[in-house]
PDB file of N, CA and C in Angstrom:
ATOM      1  N   MET A   1       2.956  12.891  -3.075  1.00 95.00           N
ATOM      2  CA  MET A   1       2.654  11.518  -3.468  1.00 95.00           C
ATOM      3  C   MET A   1       3.751  11.026  -4.397  1.00 95.00           C
ATOM      4  N   LYS A   2       3.973   9.726  -4.301  1.00 95.00           N
ATOM      5  CA  LYS A   2       5.071   9.160  -5.074  1.00 95.00           C
ATOM      6  C   LYS A   2       4.730   7.726  -5.469  1.00 95.00           C
ATOM      7  N   ILE A   3       5.001   7.382  -6.731  1.00 97.00           N
ATOM      8  CA  ILE A   3       4.887   5.992  -7.164  1.00 97.00           C
ATOM      9  C   ILE A   3       6.268   5.373  -7.070  1.00 97.00           C
ATOM     10  N   VAL A   4       6.360   4.265  -6.356  1.00 96.00           N
ATOM     11  CA  VAL A   4       7.635   3.582  -6.167  1.00 96.00           C
ATOM     12  C   VAL A   4       7.720   2.442  -7.180  1.00 96.00           C
ATOM     13  N   SER A   5       8.582   2.629  -8.172  1.00 92.00           N
ATOM     14  CA  SER A   5       8.777   1.585  -9.183  1.00 92.00           C
ATOM     15  C   SER A   5      10.154   0.959  -9.057  1.00 92.00           C
ATOM     16  N   GLU A   6      11.003   1.551  -8.227  1.00 95.00           N
ATOM     17  CA  GLU A   6      12.326   0.979  -7.939  1.00 95.00           C
ATOM     18  C   GLU A   6      12.289   0.468  -6.510  1.00 95.00           C
ATOM     19  N   GLN A   7      13.162   0.987  -5.669  1.00 95.00           N
ATOM     20  CA  GLN A   7      13.154   0.588  -4.268  1.00 95.00           C
ATOM     21  C   GLN A   7      13.224   1.818  -3.369  1.00 95.00           C
ATOM     22  N   LEU A   8      12.444   1.805  -2.333  1.00 95.00           N
ATOM     23  CA  LEU A   8      12.367   2.896  -1.364  1.00 95.00           C
ATOM     24  C   LEU A   8      13.113   2.485  -0.098  1.00 95.00           C
ATOM     25  N   GLU A   9      13.951   3.385   0.396  1.00 94.00           N
ATOM     26  CA  GLU A   9      14.673   3.109   1.637  1.00 94.00           C
ATOM     27  C   GLU A   9      13.726   3.302   2.829  1.00 94.00           C
ATOM     28  N   ARG A  10      13.907   2.486   3.817  1.00 91.00           N
ATOM     29  CA  ARG A  10      13.058   2.585   5.006  1.00 91.00           C
ATOM     30  C   ARG A  10      13.214   3.940   5.693  1.00 91.00           C
ATOM     31  N   ASP A  11      14.415   4.532   5.639  1.00 93.00           N
ATOM     32  CA  ASP A  11      14.630   5.860   6.219  1.00 93.00           C
ATOM     33  C   ASP A  11      13.753   6.907   5.547  1.00 93.00           C
ATOM     34  N   GLU A  12      13.620   6.803   4.225  1.00 95.00           N
ATOM     35  CA  GLU A  12      12.768   7.750   3.499  1.00 95.00           C
ATOM     36  C   GLU A  12      11.314   7.583   3.929  1.00 95.00           C
ATOM     37  N   LEU A  13      10.922   6.349   4.127  1.00 95.00           N
ATOM     38  CA  LEU A  13       9.568   6.078   4.604  1.00 95.00           C
ATOM     39  C   LEU A  13       9.356   6.727   5.976  1.00 95.00           C
ATOM     40  N   GLY A  14      10.360   6.652   6.816  1.00 94.00           N
ATOM     41  CA  GLY A  14      10.291   7.283   8.141  1.00 94.00           C
ATOM     42  C   GLY A  14      10.144   8.794   8.050  1.00 94.00           C
ATOM     43  N   ARG A  15      10.856   9.401   7.102  1.00 95.00           N
ATOM     44  CA  ARG A  15      10.725  10.851   6.910  1.00 95.00           C
ATOM     45  C   ARG A  15       9.320  11.216   6.432  1.00 95.00           C
ATOM     46  N   MET A  16       8.767  10.370   5.549  1.00 95.00           N
ATOM     47  CA  MET A  16       7.397  10.610   5.079  1.00 95.00           C
ATOM     48  C   MET A  16       6.417  10.543   6.252  1.00 95.00           C
ATOM     49  N   ALA A  17       6.602   9.565   7.114  1.00 95.00           N
ATOM     50  CA  ALA A  17       5.718   9.407   8.270  1.00 95.00           C
ATOM     51  C   ALA A  17       5.789  10.640   9.164  1.00 95.00           C
ATOM     52  N   SER A  18       7.000  11.107   9.422  1.00 94.00           N
ATOM     53  CA  SER A  18       7.178  12.285  10.282  1.00 94.00           C
ATOM     54  C   SER A  18       6.495  13.508   9.702  1.00 94.00           C
ATOM     55  N   GLY A  19       6.508  13.625   8.381  1.00 92.00           N
ATOM     56  CA  GLY A  19       5.932  14.788   7.729  1.00 92.00           C
ATOM     57  C   GLY A  19       4.419  14.752   7.589  1.00 92.00           C
ATOM     58  N   MET A  20       3.789  13.595   7.822  1.00 91.00           N
ATOM     59  CA  MET A  20       2.347  13.494   7.593  1.00 91.00           C
ATOM     60  C   MET A  20       1.588  13.091   8.858  1.00 91.00           C
ATOM     61  N   PHE A  21       1.704  11.842   9.277  1.00 92.00           N
ATOM     62  CA  PHE A  21       0.898  11.338  10.399  1.00 92.00           C
ATOM     63  C   PHE A  21       1.727  11.062  11.655  1.00 92.00           C
ATOM     64  N   GLY A  22       3.031  11.181  11.565  1.00 93.00           N
ATOM     65  CA  GLY A  22       3.892  10.959  12.720  1.00 93.00           C
ATOM     66  C   GLY A  22       4.550   9.598  12.734  1.00 93.00           C
ATOM     67  N   ASN A  23       3.746   8.532  12.674  1.00 95.00           N
ATOM     68  CA  ASN A  23       4.326   7.184  12.737  1.00 95.00           C
ATOM     69  C   ASN A  23       3.829   6.266  11.616  1.00 95.00           C
ATOM     70  N   MET A  24       3.058   6.801  10.688  1.00 97.00           N
ATOM     71  CA  MET A  24       2.417   5.955   9.688  1.00 97.00           C
ATOM     72  C   MET A  24       2.434   6.617   8.316  1.00 97.00           C
ATOM     73  N   VAL A  25       2.557   5.793   7.280  1.00 97.00           N
ATOM     74  CA  VAL A  25       2.490   6.262   5.894  1.00 97.00           C
ATOM     75  C   VAL A  25       1.391   5.481   5.197  1.00 97.00           C
ATOM     76  N   LYS A  26       0.473   6.193   4.567  1.00 98.00           N
ATOM     77  CA  LYS A  26      -0.552   5.517   3.780  1.00 98.00           C
ATOM     78  C   LYS A  26       0.063   5.096   2.451  1.00 98.00           C
ATOM     79  N   ALA A  27      -0.368   3.922   1.984  1.00 98.00           N
ATOM     80  CA  ALA A  27       0.168   3.396   0.720  1.00 98.00           C
ATOM     81  C   ALA A  27      -0.929   2.635  -0.005  1.00 98.00           C
ATOM     82  N   VAL A  28      -0.798   2.552  -1.323  1.00 98.00           N
ATOM     83  CA  VAL A  28      -1.667   1.724  -2.143  1.00 98.00           C
ATOM     84  C   VAL A  28      -0.775   0.844  -3.007  1.00 98.00           C
ATOM     85  N   VAL A  29      -1.097  -0.440  -3.036  1.00 98.00           N
ATOM     86  CA  VAL A  29      -0.299  -1.423  -3.752  1.00 98.00           C
ATOM     87  C   VAL A  29      -1.054  -1.891  -4.988  1.00 98.00           C
ATOM     88  N   ASP A  30      -0.374  -1.887  -6.136  1.00 98.00           N
ATOM     89  CA  ASP A  30      -0.897  -2.508  -7.357  1.00 98.00           C
ATOM     90  C   ASP A  30      -0.293  -3.905  -7.408  1.00 98.00           C
ATOM     91  N   VAL A  31      -1.096  -4.915  -7.084  1.00 98.00           N
ATOM     92  CA  VAL A  31      -0.562  -6.273  -6.966  1.00 98.00           C
ATOM     93  C   VAL A  31      -0.254  -6.891  -8.329  1.00 98.00           C
ATOM     94  N   ASP A  32      -0.833  -6.363  -9.413  1.00 98.00           N
ATOM     95  CA  ASP A  32      -0.541  -6.896 -10.743  1.00 98.00           C
ATOM     96  C   ASP A  32       0.718  -6.275 -11.346  1.00 98.00           C
ATOM     97  N   ARG A  33       0.871  -4.972 -11.197  1.00 98.00           N
ATOM     98  CA  ARG A  33       2.035  -4.283 -11.777  1.00 98.00           C
ATOM     99  C   ARG A  33       3.196  -4.192 -10.790  1.00 98.00           C
ATOM    100  N   GLU A  34       2.964  -4.652  -9.572  1.00 97.00           N
ATOM    101  CA  GLU A  34       3.975  -4.643  -8.504  1.00 97.00           C
ATOM    102  C   GLU A  34       4.529  -3.238  -8.262  1.00 97.00           C
ATOM    103  N   LEU A  35       3.606  -2.278  -8.162  1.00 97.00           N
ATOM    104  CA  LEU A  35       3.957  -0.889  -7.856  1.00 97.00           C
ATOM    105  C   LEU A  35       3.377  -0.520  -6.504  1.00 97.00           C
ATOM    106  N   LEU A  36       3.930   0.545  -5.957  1.00 97.00           N
ATOM    107  CA  LEU A  36       3.500   1.041  -4.657  1.00 97.00           C
ATOM    108  C   LEU A  36       3.401   2.558  -4.752  1.00 97.00           C
ATOM    109  N   ALA A  37       2.299   3.126  -4.326  1.00 98.00           N
ATOM    110  CA  ALA A  37       2.169   4.584  -4.226  1.00 98.00           C
ATOM    111  C   ALA A  37       2.117   4.930  -2.744  1.00 98.00           C
ATOM    112  N   VAL A  38       2.859   5.955  -2.347  1.00 97.00           N
ATOM    113  CA  VAL A  38       2.965   6.309  -0.927  1.00 97.00           C
ATOM    114  C   VAL A  38       2.863   7.808  -0.726  1.00 97.00           C
ATOM    115  N   ASP A  39       2.615   8.162   0.541  1.00 94.00           N
ATOM    116  CA  ASP A  39       2.756   9.531   1.021  1.00 94.00           C
ATOM    117  C   ASP A  39       1.622  10.455   0.577  1.00 94.00           C
ATOM    118  N   ALA A  40       0.429  10.175   1.048  1.00 96.00           N
ATOM    119  CA  ALA A  40      -0.721  11.054   0.818  1.00 96.00           C
ATOM    120  C   ALA A  40      -1.599  11.038   2.057  1.00 96.00           C
ATOM    121  N   GLU A  41      -2.467  12.022   2.139  1.00 96.00           N
ATOM    122  CA  GLU A  41      -3.385  12.095   3.275  1.00 96.00           C
ATOM    123  C   GLU A  41      -4.471  11.027   3.176  1.00 96.00           C
ATOM    124  N   LEU A  42      -4.864  10.689   1.929  1.00 97.00           N
ATOM    125  CA  LEU A  42      -5.936   9.715   1.711  1.00 97.00           C
ATOM    126  C   LEU A  42      -5.477   8.590   0.785  1.00 97.00           C
ATOM    127  N   HIS A  43      -5.919   7.369   1.091  1.00 98.00           N
ATOM    128  CA  HIS A  43      -5.648   6.258   0.183  1.00 98.00           C
ATOM    129  C   HIS A  43      -6.268   6.528  -1.191  1.00 98.00           C
ATOM    130  N   ALA A  44      -7.424   7.183  -1.201  1.00 98.00           N
ATOM    131  CA  ALA A  44      -8.120   7.455  -2.471  1.00 98.00           C
ATOM    132  C   ALA A  44      -7.259   8.314  -3.405  1.00 98.00           C
ATOM    133  N   ASP A  45      -6.471   9.223  -2.842  1.00 98.00           N
ATOM    134  CA  ASP A  45      -5.584  10.042  -3.682  1.00 98.00           C
ATOM    135  C   ASP A  45      -4.502   9.179  -4.327  1.00 98.00           C
ATOM    136  N   LEU A  46      -3.965   8.236  -3.563  1.00 98.00           N
ATOM    137  CA  LEU A  46      -2.938   7.333  -4.099  1.00 98.00           C
ATOM    138  C   LEU A  46      -3.545   6.397  -5.143  1.00 98.00           C
ATOM    139  N   GLU A  47      -4.770   5.949  -4.874  1.00 98.00           N
ATOM    140  CA  GLU A  47      -5.490   5.101  -5.831  1.00 98.00           C
ATOM    141  C   GLU A  47      -5.672   5.855  -7.159  1.00 98.00           C
ATOM    142  N   SER A  48      -6.090   7.101  -7.094  1.00 98.00           N
ATOM    143  CA  SER A  48      -6.284   7.913  -8.306  1.00 98.00           C
ATOM    144  C   SER A  48      -4.966   8.102  -9.058  1.00 98.00           C
ATOM    145  N   LEU A  49      -3.896   8.343  -8.315  1.00 98.00           N
ATOM    146  CA  LEU A  49      -2.584   8.527  -8.946  1.00 98.00           C
ATOM    147  C   LEU A  49      -2.191   7.279  -9.742  1.00 98.00           C
ATOM    148  N   LEU A  50      -2.364   6.113  -9.135  1.00 98.00           N
ATOM    149  CA  LEU A  50      -1.988   4.873  -9.835  1.00 98.00           C
ATOM    150  C   LEU A  50      -2.896   4.624 -11.050  1.00 98.00           C
ATOM    151  N   ILE A  51      -4.177   4.904 -10.916  1.00 98.00           N
ATOM    152  CA  ILE A  51      -5.093   4.720 -12.057  1.00 98.00           C
ATOM    153  C   ILE A  51      -4.709   5.670 -13.192  1.00 98.00           C
ATOM    154  N   GLU A  52      -4.341   6.904 -12.859  1.00 98.00           N
ATOM    155  CA  GLU A  52      -3.879   7.850 -13.879  1.00 98.00           C
ATOM    156  C   GLU A  52      -2.635   7.340 -14.602  1.00 98.00           C
ATOM    157  N   HIS A  53      -1.873   6.479 -13.917  1.00 98.00           N
ATOM    158  CA  HIS A  53      -0.639   5.947 -14.506  1.00 98.00           C
ATOM    159  C   HIS A  53      -0.804   4.503 -14.981  1.00 98.00           C
ATOM    160  N   GLY A  54      -2.037   4.108 -15.262  1.00 98.00           N
ATOM    161  CA  GLY A  54      -2.263   2.835 -15.948  1.00 98.00           C
ATOM    162  C   GLY A  54      -2.707   1.658 -15.109  1.00 98.00           C
ATOM    163  N   SER A  55      -2.867   1.829 -13.806  1.00 98.00           N
ATOM    164  CA  SER A  55      -3.311   0.714 -12.961  1.00 98.00           C
ATOM    165  C   SER A  55      -4.815   0.504 -13.093  1.00 98.00           C
ATOM    166  N   ARG A  56      -5.252  -0.717 -12.840  1.00 98.00           N
ATOM    167  CA  ARG A  56      -6.681  -1.036 -12.804  1.00 98.00           C
ATOM    168  C   ARG A  56      -7.143  -1.016 -11.346  1.00 98.00           C
ATOM    169  N   GLN A  57      -8.306  -0.452 -11.102  1.00 96.00           N
ATOM    170  CA  GLN A  57      -8.787  -0.301  -9.735  1.00 96.00           C
ATOM    171  C   GLN A  57      -8.860  -1.640  -9.016  1.00 96.00           C
ATOM    172  N   ARG A  58      -9.249  -2.702  -9.698  1.00 97.00           N
ATOM    173  CA  ARG A  58      -9.408  -4.003  -9.049  1.00 97.00           C
ATOM    174  C   ARG A  58      -8.075  -4.585  -8.564  1.00 97.00           C
ATOM    175  N   SER A  59      -6.965  -4.024  -9.014  1.00 98.00           N
ATOM    176  CA  SER A  59      -5.633  -4.504  -8.607  1.00 98.00           C
ATOM    177  C   SER A  59      -5.060  -3.721  -7.434  1.00 98.00           C
ATOM    178  N   LEU A  60      -5.787  -2.697  -6.981  1.00 98.00           N
ATOM    179  CA  LEU A  60      -5.243  -1.775  -5.975  1.00 98.00           C
ATOM    180  C   LEU A  60      -5.804  -2.061  -4.583  1.00 98.00           C
ATOM    181  N   TRP A  61      -4.910  -2.054  -3.600  1.00 98.00           N
ATOM    182  CA  TRP A  61      -5.291  -2.317  -2.202  1.00 98.00           C
ATOM    183  C   TRP A  61      -4.601  -1.314  -1.300  1.00 98.00           C
ATOM    184  N   GLY A  62      -5.367  -0.766  -0.368  1.00 98.00           N
ATOM    185  CA  GLY A  62      -4.829   0.228   0.549  1.00 98.00           C
ATOM    186  C   GLY A  62      -4.266  -0.404   1.812  1.00 98.00           C
ATOM    187  N   ILE A  63      -3.125   0.114   2.218  1.00 98.00           N
ATOM    188  CA  ILE A  63      -2.466  -0.366   3.434  1.00 98.00           C
ATOM    189  C   ILE A  63      -1.881   0.823   4.185  1.00 98.00           C
ATOM    190  N   ASN A  64      -1.461   0.585   5.400  1.00 98.00           N
ATOM    191  CA  ASN A  64      -0.710   1.564   6.182  1.00 98.00           C
ATOM    192  C   ASN A  64       0.623   0.937   6.556  1.00 98.00           C
ATOM    193  N   LEU A  65       1.670   1.734   6.466  1.00 97.00           N
ATOM    194  CA  LEU A  65       3.014   1.259   6.812  1.00 97.00           C
ATOM    195  C   LEU A  65       3.509   2.004   8.046  1.00 97.00           C
ATOM    196  N   TYR A  66       4.102   1.260   8.961  1.00 97.00           N
ATOM    197  CA  TYR A  66       4.633   1.832  10.201  1.00 97.00           C
ATOM    198  C   TYR A  66       6.144   1.617  10.209  1.00 97.00           C
ATOM    199  N   PRO A  67       6.917   2.610   9.722  1.00 95.00           N
ATOM    200  CA  PRO A  67       8.365   2.444   9.530  1.00 95.00           C
ATOM    201  C   PRO A  67       9.137   2.059  10.782  1.00 95.00           C
ATOM    202  N   GLU A  68       8.636   2.394  11.946  1.00 94.00           N
ATOM    203  CA  GLU A  68       9.380   2.079  13.168  1.00 94.00           C
ATOM    204  C   GLU A  68       9.035   0.704  13.730  1.00 94.00           C
ATOM    205  N   MET A  69       8.100   0.025  13.108  1.00 95.00           N
ATOM    206  CA  MET A  69       7.678  -1.291  13.584  1.00 95.00           C
ATOM    207  C   MET A  69       8.374  -2.390  12.782  1.00 95.00           C
ATOM    208  N   GLU A  70       8.354  -3.590  13.325  1.00 91.00           N
ATOM    209  CA  GLU A  70       8.997  -4.741  12.685  1.00 91.00           C
ATOM    210  C   GLU A  70       7.971  -5.849  12.467  1.00 91.00           C
ATOM    211  N   GLY A  71       8.304  -6.773  11.596  1.00 89.00           N
ATOM    212  CA  GLY A  71       7.482  -7.959  11.369  1.00 89.00           C
ATOM    213  C   GLY A  71       6.070  -7.637  10.929  1.00 89.00           C
ATOM    214  N   ASP A  72       5.111  -8.372  11.480  1.00 89.00           N
ATOM    215  CA  ASP A  72       3.704  -8.203  11.107  1.00 89.00           C
ATOM    216  C   ASP A  72       3.160  -6.824  11.457  1.00 89.00           C
ATOM    217  N   ASP A  73       3.789  -6.138  12.409  1.00 95.00           N
ATOM    218  CA  ASP A  73       3.324  -4.809  12.815  1.00 95.00           C
ATOM    219  C   ASP A  73       3.713  -3.712  11.821  1.00 95.00           C
ATOM    220  N   PHE A  74       4.573  -4.030  10.859  1.00 96.00           N
ATOM    221  CA  PHE A  74       5.015  -3.041   9.867  1.00 96.00           C
ATOM    222  C   PHE A  74       3.888  -2.663   8.906  1.00 96.00           C
ATOM    223  N   VAL A  75       3.026  -3.630   8.566  1.00 97.00           N
ATOM    224  CA  VAL A  75       1.956  -3.402   7.583  1.00 97.00           C
ATOM    225  C   VAL A  75       0.590  -3.622   8.236  1.00 97.00           C
ATOM    226  N   GLU A  76      -0.316  -2.689   7.960  1.00 97.00           N
ATOM    227  CA  GLU A  76      -1.706  -2.818   8.396  1.00 97.00           C
ATOM    228  C   GLU A  76      -2.574  -2.811   7.133  1.00 97.00           C
ATOM    229  N   PHE A  77      -3.399  -3.837   6.968  1.00 97.00           N
ATOM    230  CA  PHE A  77      -4.203  -4.001   5.749  1.00 97.00           C
ATOM    231  C   PHE A  77      -5.564  -3.338   5.922  1.00 97.00           C
ATOM    232  N   ASP A  78      -5.589  -2.038   6.108  1.00 97.00           N
ATOM    233  CA  ASP A  78      -6.820  -1.338   6.447  1.00 97.00           C
ATOM    234  C   ASP A  78      -6.974  -0.070   5.608  1.00 97.00           C
ATOM    235  N   SER A  79      -8.066  -0.003   4.853  1.00 98.00           N
ATOM    236  CA  SER A  79      -8.362   1.193   4.079  1.00 98.00           C
ATOM    237  C   SER A  79      -9.803   1.144   3.581  1.00 98.00           C
ATOM    238  N   LEU A  80     -10.410   2.311   3.461  1.00 97.00           N
ATOM    239  CA  LEU A  80     -11.761   2.386   2.888  1.00 97.00           C
ATOM    240  C   LEU A  80     -11.781   1.896   1.445  1.00 97.00           C
ATOM    241  N   ILE A  81     -10.706   2.076   0.707  1.00 97.00           N
ATOM    242  CA  ILE A  81     -10.718   1.657  -0.713  1.00 97.00           C
ATOM    243  C   ILE A  81     -10.764   0.141  -0.849  1.00 97.00           C
ATOM    244  N   ASN A  82     -10.559  -0.577   0.253  1.00 98.00           N
ATOM    245  CA  ASN A  82     -10.599  -2.046   0.193  1.00 98.00           C
ATOM    246  C   ASN A  82     -12.018  -2.605   0.260  1.00 98.00           C
ATOM    247  N   VAL A  83     -12.992  -1.782   0.595  1.00 97.00           N
ATOM    248  CA  VAL A  83     -14.381  -2.242   0.638  1.00 97.00           C
ATOM    249  C   VAL A  83     -14.836  -2.435  -0.806  1.00 97.00           C
ATOM    250  N   ARG A  84     -14.942  -3.709  -1.195  1.00 94.00           N
ATOM    251  CA  ARG A  84     -15.191  -4.034  -2.600  1.00 94.00           C
ATOM    252  C   ARG A  84     -16.002  -5.326  -2.686  1.00 94.00           C
ATOM    253  N   PRO A  85     -17.293  -5.242  -2.382  1.00 95.00           N
ATOM    254  CA  PRO A  85     -18.121  -6.461  -2.389  1.00 95.00           C
ATOM    255  C   PRO A  85     -18.080  -7.227  -3.711  1.00 95.00           C
ATOM    256  N   SER A  86     -17.933  -6.525  -4.824  1.00 94.00           N
ATOM    257  CA  SER A  86     -17.896  -7.208  -6.126  1.00 94.00           C
ATOM    258  C   SER A  86     -16.698  -8.144  -6.253  1.00 94.00           C
ATOM    259  N   GLN A  87     -15.664  -7.928  -5.439  1.00 93.00           N
ATOM    260  CA  GLN A  87     -14.501  -8.801  -5.433  1.00 93.00           C
ATOM    261  C   GLN A  87     -14.471  -9.663  -4.166  1.00 93.00           C
ATOM    262  N   GLY A  88     -15.588  -9.686  -3.439  1.00 95.00           N
ATOM    263  CA  GLY A  88     -15.682 -10.525  -2.254  1.00 95.00           C
ATOM    264  C   GLY A  88     -15.044  -9.933  -1.010  1.00 95.00           C
ATOM    265  N   ASN A  89     -14.664  -8.674  -1.048  1.00 97.00           N
ATOM    266  CA  ASN A  89     -14.058  -8.016   0.117  1.00 97.00           C
ATOM    267  C   ASN A  89     -15.068  -7.028   0.690  1.00 97.00           C
ATOM    268  N   ARG A  90     -15.669  -7.379   1.823  1.00 96.00           N
ATOM    269  CA  ARG A  90     -16.774  -6.589   2.372  1.00 96.00           C
ATOM    270  C   ARG A  90     -16.372  -5.681   3.528  1.00 96.00           C
ATOM    271  N   SER A  91     -15.082  -5.587   3.803  1.00 97.00           N
ATOM    272  CA  SER A  91     -14.640  -4.734   4.913  1.00 97.00           C
ATOM    273  C   SER A  91     -13.436  -3.899   4.494  1.00 97.00           C
ATOM    274  N   ARG A  92     -13.002  -3.042   5.410  1.00 97.00           N
ATOM    275  CA  ARG A  92     -11.818  -2.205   5.158  1.00 97.00           C
ATOM    276  C   ARG A  92     -10.541  -3.040   5.116  1.00 97.00           C
ATOM    277  N   CYS A  93     -10.583  -4.182   5.741  1.00 97.00           N
ATOM    278  CA  CYS A  93      -9.424  -5.078   5.804  1.00 97.00           C
ATOM    279  C   CYS A  93      -9.301  -5.867   4.495  1.00 97.00           C
ATOM    280  N   VAL A  94      -8.090  -6.245   4.113  1.00 97.00           N
ATOM    281  CA  VAL A  94      -7.900  -7.146   2.982  1.00 97.00           C
ATOM    282  C   VAL A  94      -8.182  -8.552   3.509  1.00 97.00           C
ATOM    283  N   GLU A  95      -9.320  -9.113   3.122  1.00 97.00           N
ATOM    284  CA  GLU A  95      -9.779 -10.369   3.707  1.00 97.00           C
ATOM    285  C   GLU A  95      -9.092 -11.604   3.132  1.00 97.00           C
ATOM    286  N   SER A  96      -8.665 -11.552   1.890  1.00 96.00           N
ATOM    287  CA  SER A  96      -8.058 -12.702   1.232  1.00 96.00           C
ATOM    288  C   SER A  96      -6.599 -12.874   1.656  1.00 96.00           C
ATOM    289  N   ALA A  97      -6.279 -14.052   2.188  1.00 97.00           N
ATOM    290  CA  ALA A  97      -4.891 -14.342   2.573  1.00 97.00           C
ATOM    291  C   ALA A  97      -3.983 -14.310   1.342  1.00 97.00           C
ATOM    292  N   GLN A  98      -4.496 -14.768   0.215  1.00 97.00           N
ATOM    293  CA  GLN A  98      -3.703 -14.769  -1.022  1.00 97.00           C
ATOM    294  C   GLN A  98      -3.371 -13.328  -1.443  1.00 97.00           C
ATOM    295  N   THR A  99      -4.337 -12.433  -1.346  1.00 97.00           N
ATOM    296  CA  THR A  99      -4.089 -11.024  -1.705  1.00 97.00           C
ATOM    297  C   THR A  99      -3.104 -10.393  -0.722  1.00 97.00           C
ATOM    298  N   ARG A 100      -3.255 -10.703   0.562  1.00 97.00           N
ATOM    299  CA  ARG A 100      -2.296 -10.161   1.547  1.00 97.00           C
ATOM    300  C   ARG A 100      -0.872 -10.656   1.235  1.00 97.00           C
ATOM    301  N   GLU A 101      -0.744 -11.906   0.811  1.00 97.00           N
ATOM    302  CA  GLU A 101       0.587 -12.422   0.439  1.00 97.00           C
ATOM    303  C   GLU A 101       1.137 -11.684  -0.777  1.00 97.00           C
ATOM    304  N   ARG A 102       0.279 -11.416  -1.761  1.00 97.00           N
ATOM    305  CA  ARG A 102       0.730 -10.680  -2.949  1.00 97.00           C
ATOM    306  C   ARG A 102       1.170  -9.264  -2.561  1.00 97.00           C
ATOM    307  N   ILE A 103       0.422  -8.630  -1.652  1.00 97.00           N
ATOM    308  CA  ILE A 103       0.801  -7.296  -1.174  1.00 97.00           C
ATOM    309  C   ILE A 103       2.173  -7.360  -0.493  1.00 97.00           C
ATOM    310  N   MET A 104       2.372  -8.357   0.349  1.00 96.00           N
ATOM    311  CA  MET A 104       3.652  -8.478   1.066  1.00 96.00           C
ATOM    312  C   MET A 104       4.814  -8.710   0.108  1.00 96.00           C
ATOM    313  N   ARG A 105       4.573  -9.434  -0.986  1.00 97.00           N
ATOM    314  CA  ARG A 105       5.640  -9.626  -1.984  1.00 97.00           C
ATOM    315  C   ARG A 105       6.019  -8.289  -2.633  1.00 97.00           C
ATOM    316  N   VAL A 106       5.027  -7.452  -2.910  1.00 97.00           N
ATOM    317  CA  VAL A 106       5.313  -6.132  -3.492  1.00 97.00           C
ATOM    318  C   VAL A 106       6.068  -5.273  -2.482  1.00 97.00           C
ATOM    319  N   ILE A 107       5.639  -5.309  -1.229  1.00 96.00           N
ATOM    320  CA  ILE A 107       6.337  -4.545  -0.181  1.00 96.00           C
ATOM    321  C   ILE A 107       7.797  -4.985  -0.082  1.00 96.00           C
ATOM    322  N   ALA A 108       8.033  -6.291  -0.088  1.00 95.00           N
ATOM    323  CA  ALA A 108       9.407  -6.803   0.009  1.00 95.00           C
ATOM    324  C   ALA A 108      10.245  -6.366  -1.190  1.00 95.00           C
ATOM    325  N   LYS A 109       9.605  -6.257  -2.352  1.00 96.00           N
ATOM    326  CA  LYS A 109      10.311  -5.854  -3.567  1.00 96.00           C
ATOM    327  C   LYS A 109      10.584  -4.352  -3.604  1.00 96.00           C
ATOM    328  N   ARG A 110       9.664  -3.553  -3.080  1.00 96.00           N
ATOM    329  CA  ARG A 110       9.757  -2.095  -3.241  1.00 96.00           C
ATOM    330  C   ARG A 110      10.307  -1.337  -2.037  1.00 96.00           C
ATOM    331  N   ILE A 111      10.371  -1.973  -0.875  1.00 95.00           N
ATOM    332  CA  ILE A 111      10.900  -1.284   0.309  1.00 95.00           C
ATOM    333  C   ILE A 111      12.081  -2.071   0.851  1.00 95.00           C
ATOM    334  N   ARG A 112      13.194  -1.395   0.963  1.00 90.00           N
ATOM    335  CA  ARG A 112      14.394  -2.007   1.534  1.00 90.00           C
ATOM    336  C   ARG A 112      14.241  -2.011   3.047  1.00 90.00           C
ATOM    337  N   LEU A 113      14.002  -3.182   3.593  1.00 77.00           N
ATOM    338  CA  LEU A 113      13.731  -3.290   5.036  1.00 77.00           C
ATOM    339  C   LEU A 113      14.992  -3.496   5.850  1.00 77.00           C
TER     340      LEU A 113
END
């Protein structure tokens, strides 16, 4: 597991995918601190790592990254940690367009595409 506070090369993301799921890397985004945690079997492990390093749970959203894909297919907004009725999110998907935009801004900042 790794917290990305600088910039991650897309090639490194590809190596992570090959070592874990083949074509996908699980990630958790802290939309307030603009951090990204990557490379774990479970989103919950990445969520715990970020909380241990000062993130608030309500700021964290789980996504999947597909390094070999382009455009909208690069990011999938799907994770069990996103089920959060208290914040109005009742499914695994990130339902808020505003939150998805904030996630994409963090991705653009932390991953060299």
